[in-house]
């Protein structure tokens, strides 16, 4: 990691994805799919498995774990705010999303599990971490709301295709080479917790 | 003594304006703490995280939401015994929340727990959640909005320890809970700890503790010392901003306690995410009102 920022365009090729390393800071442009409910992932996988067309070309695509808020105006859709939700909720479906659908980027908050890291390594995909709670800043990077996919009675429940322009700063927190910054910290935290608890026990039991 | 009466118009104003302020403005004590922490961090990733948070707070600056999970609306009303409220107080709070939700196009986060259906206006049965505390000699009415998002809210927890576990048990419980939460509550967090009381009281004390300003200390020296100690221990875990490693896992640890039943040692944790969401309105007996 040099500290310089990298500008990336979606959709990503395999070599695009593999050239990114954990610790890189990225600004992303291009089209992404905002998805944030299990049913959306399940439906997408179901379509693919039953040989049905997906409503959008997702090869090399990027999924953004985003409950987007937008309104419909005379001029089209307008984004109100975008920000990432906790990604671990979607651990169950993401390996298949990578392997079967061809997604090469996931934007989210808080990381994903080792099975997902495996899929990233196998297929060539990465996790772009947002800084949580920074909706105001990240909304600046959303150029437009292109369309709703599988529209539901409530706009809050829709898959939405977004056009991003210089969206960031994103951190490559899980790369396609088996490295996850979350896993590194988790292991280190486990050791430190044991150390701290051991010291506490020594204090408690000393005469 | 003249009667101190709070009208529903004042209550609706307070609910709306504190809710609006809480979701669009990061309190100055939190900003200061984030700035100090950024200066202390040596890891590039940790420093960048904190700088992004500060930039976002500047960008939001009272007109955009800081975080898109504006959460479930929660209010704490504090008043002295001489205060009177009008019938329909809950409806006044609902109107205030609904107005801000509509004006700012907030996501409708309040739903029926089983059917998962919304009422459509960010209110519902029991929502907004309103806690009422009567404080002897309190000279005004203070209404505080502490909307709770899922990132941090999902990690709130209560446990009844065995009395023999003692203060060491409390420390262990806090450390294990924070380690388990990891990146999810958007560290660096403000950790509220309740000790004693009963089931509801220990949880409420944790909530009240989590909403104290960064830099505030418990009025009893022993408890204040414990707050400092647990903060040090939590930061030793090295979880860091957004769980990506670093020195700043928590900005503050606050404790509130109450006496409890002899066989019990209840302890509760309520974690405030880094935006430290809270805002308060004061209503005075002479009708003056102020947003803090």
GROMACS .gro file of C-alpha atoms in nm:
model
  499
    1UNK     CA    1   0.000   0.000   0.000
    2UNK     CA    2   0.156   0.325  -0.112
    3UNK     CA    3  -0.111   0.559   0.017
    4UNK     CA    4  -0.205   0.681  -0.330
    5UNK     CA    5  -0.567   0.661  -0.447
    6UNK     CA    6  -0.670   0.436  -0.733
    7UNK     CA    7  -0.951   0.521  -0.975
    8UNK     CA    8  -1.151   0.217  -1.080
    9UNK     CA    9  -1.435   0.173  -1.327
   10UNK     CA   10  -1.720  -0.072  -1.299
   11UNK     CA   11  -1.773  -0.327  -1.449
   12UNK     CA   12  -1.440  -0.483  -1.354
   13UNK     CA   13  -1.241  -0.734  -1.553
   14UNK     CA   14  -1.065  -1.018  -1.372
   15UNK     CA   15  -0.732  -0.843  -1.409
   16UNK     CA   16  -0.884  -0.518  -1.276
   17UNK     CA   17  -0.995  -0.704  -0.966
   18UNK     CA   18  -0.668  -0.894  -0.922
   19UNK     CA   19  -0.459  -0.580  -0.953
   20UNK     CA   20  -0.619  -0.439  -0.640
   21UNK     CA   21  -0.462  -0.519  -0.302
   22UNK     CA   22  -0.595  -0.503   0.052
   23UNK     CA   23  -0.515  -0.155   0.184
   24UNK     CA   24  -0.559   0.028  -0.148
   25UNK     CA   25  -0.776   0.338  -0.140
   26UNK     CA   26  -1.018   0.349  -0.434
   27UNK     CA   27  -1.263   0.589  -0.599
   28UNK     CA   28  -1.518   0.406  -0.814
   29UNK     CA   29  -1.711   0.517  -1.123
   30UNK     CA   30  -1.966   0.331  -1.332
   31UNK     CA   31  -2.287   0.140  -1.276
   32UNK     CA   32  -2.356  -0.059  -0.961
   33UNK     CA   33  -2.655  -0.244  -0.821
   34UNK     CA   34  -2.778  -0.127  -0.482
   35UNK     CA   35  -2.907  -0.435  -0.299
   36UNK     CA   36  -2.976  -0.474   0.069
   37UNK     CA   37  -3.230  -0.749   0.140
   38UNK     CA   38  -3.188  -1.129   0.131
   39UNK     CA   39  -3.485  -1.176  -0.106
   40UNK     CA   40  -3.306  -0.969  -0.371
   41UNK     CA   41  -2.997  -1.193  -0.367
   42UNK     CA   42  -3.210  -1.506  -0.362
   43UNK     CA   43  -3.414  -1.387  -0.659
   44UNK     CA   44  -3.104  -1.302  -0.860
   45UNK     CA   45  -2.954  -1.646  -0.797
   46UNK     CA   46  -3.287  -1.811  -0.871
   47UNK     CA   47  -3.303  -1.636  -1.210
   48UNK     CA   48  -2.954  -1.753  -1.299
   49UNK     CA   49  -3.010  -2.109  -1.182
   50UNK     CA   50  -3.335  -2.138  -1.378
   51UNK     CA   51  -3.167  -2.000  -1.690
   52UNK     CA   52  -3.377  -1.683  -1.690
   53UNK     CA   53  -3.241  -1.351  -1.806
   54UNK     CA   54  -3.126  -1.112  -1.540
   55UNK     CA   55  -3.273  -0.762  -1.574
   56UNK     CA   56  -2.928  -0.611  -1.609
   57UNK     CA   57  -2.589  -0.729  -1.741
   58UNK     CA   58  -2.403  -0.817  -1.425
   59UNK     CA   59  -2.079  -0.967  -1.558
   60UNK     CA   60  -1.791  -0.805  -1.376
   61UNK     CA   61  -2.051  -0.599  -1.199
   62UNK     CA   62  -2.042  -0.441  -0.858
   63UNK     CA   63  -2.304  -0.485  -0.589
   64UNK     CA   64  -2.341  -0.208  -0.331
   65UNK     CA   65  -2.496  -0.302   0.004
   66UNK     CA   66  -2.699   0.013   0.007
   67UNK     CA   67  -3.050   0.096   0.121
   68UNK     CA   68  -3.080   0.386  -0.121
   69UNK     CA   69  -3.329   0.661  -0.059
   70UNK     CA   70  -3.451   0.829  -0.377
   71UNK     CA   71  -3.757   1.011  -0.509
   72UNK     CA   72  -3.928   1.019  -0.843
   73UNK     CA   73  -3.952   1.363  -1.007
   74UNK     CA   74  -4.066   1.487  -1.347
   75UNK     CA   75  -3.705   1.473  -1.462
   76UNK     CA   76  -3.658   1.114  -1.345
   77UNK     CA   77  -3.520   0.973  -1.024
   78UNK     CA   78  -3.320   1.180  -0.777
   79UNK     CA   79  -3.098   1.030  -0.508
   80UNK     CA   80  -3.170   1.159  -0.158
   81UNK     CA   81  -2.906   0.963   0.024
   82UNK     CA   82  -2.697   0.652  -0.009
   83UNK     CA   83  -2.484   0.481   0.250
   84UNK     CA   84  -2.376   0.125   0.318
   85UNK     CA   85  -2.538  -0.124   0.549
   86UNK     CA   86  -2.375  -0.415   0.734
   87UNK     CA   87  -2.249  -0.665   0.474
   88UNK     CA   88  -2.230  -0.973   0.696
   89UNK     CA   89  -2.608  -1.010   0.659
   90UNK     CA   90  -2.546  -1.127   0.303
   91UNK     CA   91  -2.265  -1.375   0.368
   92UNK     CA   92  -2.488  -1.668   0.278
   93UNK     CA   93  -2.551  -1.563  -0.085
   94UNK     CA   94  -2.236  -1.378  -0.178
   95UNK     CA   95  -2.007  -1.671  -0.271
   96UNK     CA   96  -2.272  -1.782  -0.525
   97UNK     CA   97  -2.311  -1.421  -0.642
   98UNK     CA   98  -1.940  -1.420  -0.722
   99UNK     CA   99  -1.912  -1.768  -0.869
  100UNK     CA  100  -2.244  -1.806  -1.054
  101UNK     CA  101  -2.338  -1.450  -1.148
  102UNK     CA  102  -1.992  -1.308  -1.208
  103UNK     CA  103  -1.996  -1.015  -0.967
  104UNK     CA  104  -1.643  -0.882  -0.916
  105UNK     CA  105  -1.692  -0.612  -0.658
  106UNK     CA  106  -1.889  -0.574  -0.338
  107UNK     CA  107  -1.919  -0.235  -0.169
  108UNK     CA  108  -2.028  -0.256   0.192
  109UNK     CA  109  -1.965  -0.199   0.560
  110UNK     CA  110  -1.792  -0.422   0.812
  111UNK     CA  111  -1.664  -0.699   0.587
  112UNK     CA  112  -1.772  -1.050   0.493
  113UNK     CA  113  -1.680  -1.403   0.592
  114UNK     CA  114  -1.401  -1.642   0.496
  115UNK     CA  115  -1.621  -1.835   0.251
  116UNK     CA  116  -1.672  -1.510   0.065
  117UNK     CA  117  -1.298  -1.438   0.080
  118UNK     CA  118  -1.245  -1.779  -0.081
  119UNK     CA  119  -1.486  -1.697  -0.363
  120UNK     CA  120  -1.304  -1.364  -0.413
  121UNK     CA  121  -0.976  -1.554  -0.446
  122UNK     CA  122  -1.113  -1.821  -0.674
  123UNK     CA  123  -1.302  -1.597  -0.915
  124UNK     CA  124  -1.118  -1.266  -0.891
  125UNK     CA  125  -1.328  -1.022  -0.690
  126UNK     CA  126  -1.278  -0.770  -0.410
  127UNK     CA  127  -1.459  -0.604  -0.118
  128UNK     CA  128  -1.465  -0.226  -0.111
  129UNK     CA  129  -1.524  -0.105   0.244
  130UNK     CA  130  -1.698   0.224   0.311
  131UNK     CA  131  -1.651   0.415   0.631
  132UNK     CA  132  -1.981   0.357   0.808
  133UNK     CA  133  -2.214   0.641   0.891
  134UNK     CA  134  -2.088   0.864   0.611
  135UNK     CA  135  -2.401   0.892   0.401
  136UNK     CA  136  -2.360   1.266   0.333
  137UNK     CA  137  -2.014   1.221   0.190
  138UNK     CA  138  -2.082   0.909  -0.016
  139UNK     CA  139  -2.404   1.049  -0.162
  140UNK     CA  140  -2.185   1.308  -0.340
  141UNK     CA  141  -2.041   1.021  -0.545
  142UNK     CA  142  -2.379   0.902  -0.672
  143UNK     CA  143  -2.430   1.073  -1.009
  144UNK     CA  144  -2.778   0.937  -1.076
  145UNK     CA  145  -3.038   0.670  -1.015
  146UNK     CA  146  -3.072   0.490  -1.346
  147UNK     CA  147  -3.362   0.257  -1.278
  148UNK     CA  148  -3.553   0.037  -1.040
  149UNK     CA  149  -3.527  -0.338  -1.081
  150UNK     CA  150  -3.811  -0.572  -0.976
  151UNK     CA  151  -4.005  -0.270  -0.837
  152UNK     CA  152  -4.188  -0.328  -0.510
  153UNK     CA  153  -4.479  -0.136  -0.353
  154UNK     CA  154  -4.232   0.050  -0.132
  155UNK     CA  155  -3.931   0.222  -0.289
  156UNK     CA  156  -3.730   0.125   0.020
  157UNK     CA  157  -3.744  -0.236  -0.093
  158UNK     CA  158  -3.617  -0.198  -0.450
  159UNK     CA  159  -3.299  -0.311  -0.621
  160UNK     CA  160  -3.174   0.008  -0.780
  161UNK     CA  161  -2.914   0.062  -1.050
  162UNK     CA  162  -2.695   0.360  -0.964
  163UNK     CA  163  -2.441   0.554  -1.169
  164UNK     CA  164  -2.140   0.637  -0.953
  165UNK     CA  165  -1.883   0.905  -1.029
  166UNK     CA  166  -1.568   0.924  -0.817
  167UNK     CA  167  -1.748   0.741  -0.537
  168UNK     CA  168  -1.531   0.709  -0.229
  169UNK     CA  169  -1.307   0.693  -0.045
  170UNK     CA  170  -1.333   0.312  -0.050
  171UNK     CA  171  -1.082   0.080   0.109
  172UNK     CA  172  -1.001  -0.255  -0.051
  173UNK     CA  173  -1.045  -0.447   0.273
  174UNK     CA  174  -1.066  -0.797   0.122
  175UNK     CA  175  -0.877  -0.873  -0.197
  176UNK     CA  176  -0.863  -1.155  -0.451
  177UNK     CA  177  -0.539  -1.291  -0.304
  178UNK     CA  178  -0.680  -1.427   0.022
  179UNK     CA  179  -0.613  -1.121   0.236
  180UNK     CA  180  -0.884  -0.976   0.460
  181UNK     CA  181  -0.803  -0.684   0.689
  182UNK     CA  182  -1.103  -0.785   0.901
  183UNK     CA  183  -0.964  -1.134   0.951
  184UNK     CA  184  -0.624  -0.990   1.047
  185UNK     CA  185  -0.784  -0.761   1.306
  186UNK     CA  186  -1.015  -1.035   1.433
  187UNK     CA  187  -0.719  -1.264   1.501
  188UNK     CA  188  -0.521  -0.989   1.665
  189UNK     CA  189  -0.822  -0.888   1.878
  190UNK     CA  190  -0.863  -1.248   1.993
  191UNK     CA  191  -0.501  -1.260   2.114
  192UNK     CA  192  -0.525  -0.921   2.280
  193UNK     CA  193  -0.853  -1.014   2.449
  194UNK     CA  194  -0.693  -1.327   2.593
  195UNK     CA  195  -0.398  -1.123   2.718
  196UNK     CA  196  -0.620  -0.861   2.877
  197UNK     CA  197  -0.846  -1.119   3.044
  198UNK     CA  198  -0.545  -1.313   3.171
  199UNK     CA  199  -0.406  -0.999   3.332
  200UNK     CA  200  -0.745  -0.928   3.492
  201UNK     CA  201  -0.766  -1.279   3.635
  202UNK     CA  202  -0.413  -1.244   3.779
  203UNK     CA  203  -0.520  -0.921   3.949
  204UNK     CA  204  -0.839  -1.077   4.083
  205UNK     CA  205  -0.673  -1.387   4.225
  206UNK     CA  206  -0.356  -1.233   4.366
  207UNK     CA  207  -0.358  -1.203   4.747
  208UNK     CA  208  -4.581   2.883   4.218
  209UNK     CA  209  -4.711   2.933   3.864
  210UNK     CA  210  -4.809   2.618   3.682
  211UNK     CA  211  -4.555   2.483   3.438
  212UNK     CA  212  -4.755   2.348   3.150
  213UNK     CA  213  -4.608   2.202   2.831
  214UNK     CA  214  -4.837   2.230   2.530
  215UNK     CA  215  -4.861   1.969   2.256
  216UNK     CA  216  -4.735   2.233   2.013
  217UNK     CA  217  -4.417   2.264   2.220
  218UNK     CA  218  -4.389   1.885   2.250
  219UNK     CA  219  -4.427   1.839   1.873
  220UNK     CA  220  -4.169   2.110   1.807
  221UNK     CA  221  -3.925   1.946   2.052
  222UNK     CA  222  -3.972   1.599   1.903
  223UNK     CA  223  -3.923   1.724   1.545
  224UNK     CA  224  -3.628   1.954   1.609
  225UNK     CA  225  -3.435   1.719   1.836
  226UNK     CA  226  -3.487   1.430   1.594
  227UNK     CA  227  -3.375   1.647   1.302
  228UNK     CA  228  -3.070   1.774   1.490
  229UNK     CA  229  -2.973   1.428   1.615
  230UNK     CA  230  -2.964   1.279   1.265
  231UNK     CA  231  -2.789   1.569   1.091
  232UNK     CA  232  -2.535   1.699   1.340
  233UNK     CA  233  -2.250   1.526   1.523
  234UNK     CA  234  -2.218   1.672   1.876
  235UNK     CA  235  -1.913   1.899   1.925
  236UNK     CA  236  -1.768   1.681   2.204
  237UNK     CA  237  -1.770   1.382   1.967
  238UNK     CA  238  -1.607   1.584   1.686
  239UNK     CA  239  -1.333   1.703   1.924
  240UNK     CA  240  -1.272   1.349   2.039
  241UNK     CA  241  -1.252   1.220   1.680
  242UNK     CA  242  -1.002   1.496   1.593
  243UNK     CA  243  -0.783   1.413   1.894
  244UNK     CA  244  -0.801   1.043   1.811
  245UNK     CA  245  -0.703   1.104   1.447
  246UNK     CA  246  -0.392   1.287   1.566
  247UNK     CA  247  -0.300   0.993   1.791
  248UNK     CA  248  -0.344   0.717   1.531
  249UNK     CA  249  -0.026   0.598   1.363
  250UNK     CA  250  -0.183   0.352   1.118
  251UNK     CA  251  -0.275   0.508   0.782
  252UNK     CA  252  -0.602   0.314   0.748
  253UNK     CA  253  -0.716   0.423   1.096
  254UNK     CA  254  -0.627   0.788   1.036
  255UNK     CA  255  -0.804   0.790   0.701
  256UNK     CA  256  -1.119   0.639   0.856
  257UNK     CA  257  -1.134   0.910   1.121
  258UNK     CA  258  -1.067   1.187   0.869
  259UNK     CA  259  -1.347   1.054   0.647
  260UNK     CA  260  -1.583   1.059   0.946
  261UNK     CA  261  -1.488   1.420   1.023
  262UNK     CA  262  -1.531   1.521   0.660
  263UNK     CA  263  -1.873   1.356   0.652
  264UNK     CA  264  -1.980   1.540   0.966
  265UNK     CA  265  -1.878   1.869   0.798
  266UNK     CA  266  -2.062   1.772   0.480
  267UNK     CA  267  -2.383   1.685   0.668
  268UNK     CA  268  -2.357   1.997   0.887
  269UNK     CA  269  -2.715   2.008   1.005
  270UNK     CA  270  -2.887   1.974   0.668
  271UNK     CA  271  -2.817   1.621   0.543
  272UNK     CA  272  -2.833   1.301   0.743
  273UNK     CA  273  -2.498   1.191   0.879
  274UNK     CA  274  -2.582   0.821   0.843
  275UNK     CA  275  -2.864   0.680   0.630
  276UNK     CA  276  -2.977   0.446   0.909
  277UNK     CA  277  -3.165   0.713   1.100
  278UNK     CA  278  -3.289   0.435   1.321
  279UNK     CA  279  -3.591   0.401   1.539
  280UNK     CA  280  -3.698   0.728   1.706
  281UNK     CA  281  -3.630   0.724   2.081
  282UNK     CA  282  -3.687   1.013   2.319
  283UNK     CA  283  -3.612   1.079   2.685
  284UNK     CA  284  -3.837   1.333   2.860
  285UNK     CA  285  -3.700   1.471   3.188
  286UNK     CA  286  -3.917   1.693   3.404
  287UNK     CA  287  -3.970   1.796   3.762
  288UNK     CA  288  -4.284   1.693   3.952
  289UNK     CA  289  -4.460   2.028   3.898
  290UNK     CA  290  -4.483   1.993   3.520
  291UNK     CA  291  -4.808   1.918   3.342
  292UNK     CA  292  -4.842   1.775   2.994
  293UNK     CA  293  -5.155   1.778   2.781
  294UNK     CA  294  -5.356   1.475   2.675
  295UNK     CA  295  -5.235   1.357   2.334
  296UNK     CA  296  -4.866   1.390   2.414
  297UNK     CA  297  -4.775   1.071   2.229
  298UNK     CA  298  -4.958   1.190   1.917
  299UNK     CA  299  -4.763   1.516   1.934
  300UNK     CA  300  -4.437   1.319   1.931
  301UNK     CA  301  -4.563   1.105   1.642
  302UNK     CA  302  -4.645   1.417   1.441
  303UNK     CA  303  -4.298   1.559   1.503
  304UNK     CA  304  -4.128   1.239   1.387
  305UNK     CA  305  -4.358   1.203   1.086
  306UNK     CA  306  -4.295   1.562   0.976
  307UNK     CA  307  -3.915   1.525   0.978
  308UNK     CA  308  -3.936   1.182   0.812
  309UNK     CA  309  -4.141   1.332   0.532
  310UNK     CA  310  -3.940   1.654   0.491
  311UNK     CA  311  -3.610   1.471   0.478
  312UNK     CA  312  -3.733   1.166   0.285
  313UNK     CA  313  -3.610   0.934   0.558
  314UNK     CA  314  -3.633   0.561   0.516
  315UNK     CA  315  -3.931   0.430   0.710
  316UNK     CA  316  -3.761   0.218   0.968
  317UNK     CA  317  -4.042   0.141   1.214
  318UNK     CA  318  -4.220  -0.188   1.142
  319UNK     CA  319  -4.443  -0.449   1.307
  320UNK     CA  320  -4.202  -0.703   1.457
  321UNK     CA  321  -4.388  -1.005   1.321
  322UNK     CA  322  -4.569  -0.903   1.000
  323UNK     CA  323  -4.278  -0.669   0.908
  324UNK     CA  324  -4.530  -0.413   0.776
  325UNK     CA  325  -4.474  -0.039   0.814
  326UNK     CA  326  -4.733   0.217   0.907
  327UNK     CA  327  -4.549   0.432   0.653
  328UNK     CA  328  -4.460   0.734   0.867
  329UNK     CA  329  -4.180   0.607   1.089
  330UNK     CA  330  -4.417   0.560   1.384
  331UNK     CA  331  -4.623   0.266   1.507
  332UNK     CA  332  -4.735   0.086   1.820
  333UNK     CA  333  -4.499   0.204   2.092
  334UNK     CA  334  -4.287   0.405   1.844
  335UNK     CA  335  -4.154   0.665   1.901
  336UNK     CA  336  -4.012   0.500   2.211
  337UNK     CA  337  -4.052   0.750   2.495
  338UNK     CA  338  -3.884   0.723   2.834
  339UNK     CA  339  -4.010   0.950   3.107
  340UNK     CA  340  -3.793   1.045   3.402
  341UNK     CA  341  -3.915   1.258   3.687
  342UNK     CA  342  -3.633   1.445   3.850
  343UNK     CA  343  -3.691   1.630   4.177
  344UNK     CA  344  -3.604   1.997   4.150
  345UNK     CA  345  -3.544   1.988   3.773
  346UNK     CA  346  -3.604   2.349   3.666
  347UNK     CA  347  -3.709   2.291   3.304
  348UNK     CA  348  -3.827   2.016   3.072
  349UNK     CA  349  -3.557   1.851   2.868
  350UNK     CA  350  -3.648   1.635   2.570
  351UNK     CA  351  -3.358   1.440   2.423
  352UNK     CA  352  -3.371   1.251   2.094
  353UNK     CA  353  -3.149   0.944   2.087
  354UNK     CA  354  -3.253   0.764   1.767
  355UNK     CA  355  -3.109   0.416   1.754
  356UNK     CA  356  -2.967   0.259   1.440
  357UNK     CA  357  -2.916  -0.110   1.376
  358UNK     CA  358  -2.538  -0.106   1.336
  359UNK     CA  359  -2.481  -0.025   1.700
  360UNK     CA  360  -2.826  -0.105   1.837
  361UNK     CA  361  -2.807  -0.473   1.747
  362UNK     CA  362  -2.516  -0.513   1.988
  363UNK     CA  363  -2.695  -0.390   2.296
  364UNK     CA  364  -2.707  -0.660   2.561
  365UNK     CA  365  -2.812  -0.736   2.919
  366UNK     CA  366  -2.681  -1.008   3.145
  367UNK     CA  367  -2.735  -1.106   3.505
  368UNK     CA  368  -2.391  -1.191   3.638
  369UNK     CA  369  -2.330  -1.386   3.957
  370UNK     CA  370  -2.244  -1.142   4.240
  371UNK     CA  371  -1.917  -1.331   4.299
  372UNK     CA  372  -1.804  -1.235   3.947
  373UNK     CA  373  -1.780  -0.882   4.080
  374UNK     CA  374  -1.625  -0.589   3.900
  375UNK     CA  375  -1.387  -0.829   3.720
  376UNK     CA  376  -1.693  -1.000   3.576
  377UNK     CA  377  -1.829  -0.667   3.457
  378UNK     CA  378  -1.500  -0.587   3.283
  379UNK     CA  379  -1.490  -0.931   3.121
  380UNK     CA  380  -1.850  -0.898   3.000
  381UNK     CA  381  -1.779  -0.560   2.842
  382UNK     CA  382  -1.455  -0.672   2.677
  383UNK     CA  383  -1.603  -0.992   2.536
  384UNK     CA  384  -1.910  -0.810   2.406
  385UNK     CA  385  -1.702  -0.541   2.236
  386UNK     CA  386  -1.467  -0.801   2.086
  387UNK     CA  387  -1.764  -0.992   1.948
  388UNK     CA  388  -1.924  -0.679   1.800
  389UNK     CA  389  -1.601  -0.602   1.614
  390UNK     CA  390  -1.652  -0.362   1.321
  391UNK     CA  391  -2.032  -0.375   1.329
  392UNK     CA  392  -2.122  -0.086   1.558
  393UNK     CA  393  -1.900   0.152   1.353
  394UNK     CA  394  -1.620   0.214   1.600
  395UNK     CA  395  -1.490   0.427   1.756
  396UNK     CA  396  -1.793   0.401   1.983
  397UNK     CA  397  -1.922   0.552   2.302
  398UNK     CA  398  -1.989   0.261   2.536
  399UNK     CA  399  -2.270   0.294   2.785
  400UNK     CA  400  -2.268   0.051   3.078
  401UNK     CA  401  -2.551   0.002   3.326
  402UNK     CA  402  -2.479  -0.180   3.653
  403UNK     CA  403  -2.741  -0.284   3.908
  404UNK     CA  404  -3.114  -0.203   3.913
  405UNK     CA  405  -3.343  -0.459   3.749
  406UNK     CA  406  -3.397  -0.575   3.389
  407UNK     CA  407  -3.544  -0.251   3.247
  408UNK     CA  408  -3.348  -0.016   3.470
  409UNK     CA  409  -3.006  -0.163   3.393
  410UNK     CA  410  -3.077  -0.134   3.019
  411UNK     CA  411  -3.207   0.221   3.052
  412UNK     CA  412  -2.902   0.318   3.256
  413UNK     CA  413  -2.680   0.181   2.978
  414UNK     CA  414  -2.873   0.394   2.728
  415UNK     CA  415  -2.846   0.707   2.942
  416UNK     CA  416  -2.477   0.639   2.994
  417UNK     CA  417  -2.420   0.602   2.619
  418UNK     CA  418  -2.576   0.945   2.562
  419UNK     CA  419  -2.352   1.139   2.797
  420UNK     CA  420  -2.105   1.382   2.641
  421UNK     CA  421  -1.755   1.253   2.569
  422UNK     CA  422  -1.536   1.384   2.847
  423UNK     CA  423  -1.807   1.368   3.111
  424UNK     CA  424  -1.717   1.170   3.421
  425UNK     CA  425  -1.936   0.998   3.676
  426UNK     CA  426  -1.976   1.215   3.986
  427UNK     CA  427  -1.838   0.938   4.211
  428UNK     CA  428  -1.459   0.901   4.189
  429UNK     CA  429  -1.457   0.520   4.212
  430UNK     CA  430  -1.699   0.487   3.921
  431UNK     CA  431  -1.516   0.752   3.718
  432UNK     CA  432  -1.193   0.559   3.772
  433UNK     CA  433  -1.366   0.242   3.652
  434UNK     CA  434  -1.488   0.429   3.341
  435UNK     CA  435  -1.128   0.531   3.263
  436UNK     CA  436  -0.995   0.182   3.330
  437UNK     CA  437  -1.248   0.006   3.106
  438UNK     CA  438  -1.183   0.260   2.828
  439UNK     CA  439  -0.813   0.173   2.844
  440UNK     CA  440  -0.887  -0.199   2.839
  441UNK     CA  441  -1.125  -0.171   2.544
  442UNK     CA  442  -0.872   0.027   2.343
  443UNK     CA  443  -0.609  -0.238   2.417
  444UNK     CA  444  -0.817  -0.474   2.200
  445UNK     CA  445  -0.699  -0.278   1.896
  446UNK     CA  446  -1.023  -0.314   1.699
  447UNK     CA  447  -0.983   0.044   1.577
  448UNK     CA  448  -1.195   0.269   1.355
  449UNK     CA  449  -1.442   0.059   1.152
  450UNK     CA  450  -1.277  -0.255   1.293
  451UNK     CA  451  -0.978  -0.213   1.064
  452UNK     CA  452  -0.723  -0.187   1.343
  453UNK     CA  453  -0.593   0.102   1.546
  454UNK     CA  454  -0.571   0.265   1.887
  455UNK     CA  455  -0.921   0.409   1.895
  456UNK     CA  456  -1.186   0.146   1.948
  457UNK     CA  457  -1.389   0.356   2.191
  458UNK     CA  458  -1.401   0.733   2.241
  459UNK     CA  459  -1.547   0.699   2.589
  460UNK     CA  460  -1.688   0.458   2.844
  461UNK     CA  461  -1.967   0.582   3.070
  462UNK     CA  462  -2.124   0.399   3.360
  463UNK     CA  463  -2.452   0.454   3.541
  464UNK     CA  464  -2.540   0.241   3.839
  465UNK     CA  465  -2.817   0.180   4.086
  466UNK     CA  466  -2.858  -0.041   4.389
  467UNK     CA  467  -2.989  -0.384   4.305
  468UNK     CA  468  -3.138  -0.700   4.458
  469UNK     CA  469  -2.899  -0.897   4.681
  470UNK     CA  470  -2.865  -1.211   4.461
  471UNK     CA  471  -2.810  -1.003   4.146
  472UNK     CA  472  -2.536  -0.829   3.955
  473UNK     CA  473  -2.718  -0.705   3.644
  474UNK     CA  474  -2.505  -0.542   3.377
  475UNK     CA  475  -2.608  -0.391   3.044
  476UNK     CA  476  -2.429  -0.250   2.744
  477UNK     CA  477  -2.563   0.006   2.497
  478UNK     CA  478  -2.316   0.110   2.229
  479UNK     CA  479  -2.335   0.448   2.055
  480UNK     CA  480  -2.185   0.444   1.705
  481UNK     CA  481  -1.926   0.709   1.617
  482UNK     CA  482  -2.180   0.983   1.519
  483UNK     CA  483  -2.284   0.979   1.887
  484UNK     CA  484  -2.642   1.067   1.795
  485UNK     CA  485  -2.819   1.284   2.046
  486UNK     CA  486  -2.983   1.626   2.059
  487UNK     CA  487  -3.181   1.796   2.332
  488UNK     CA  488  -3.442   2.069   2.360
  489UNK     CA  489  -3.513   2.270   2.673
  490UNK     CA  490  -3.856   2.413   2.750
  491UNK     CA  491  -3.864   2.670   3.030
  492UNK     CA  492  -4.154   2.759   3.263
  493UNK     CA  493  -4.177   3.105   3.101
  494UNK     CA  494  -4.232   2.947   2.760
  495UNK     CA  495  -3.878   2.999   2.625
  496UNK     CA  496  -3.737   2.711   2.423
  497UNK     CA  497  -3.387   2.620   2.319
  498UNK     CA  498  -3.213   2.348   2.120
  499UNK     CA  499  -2.885   2.240   2.278
   0.00000   0.00000   0.00000
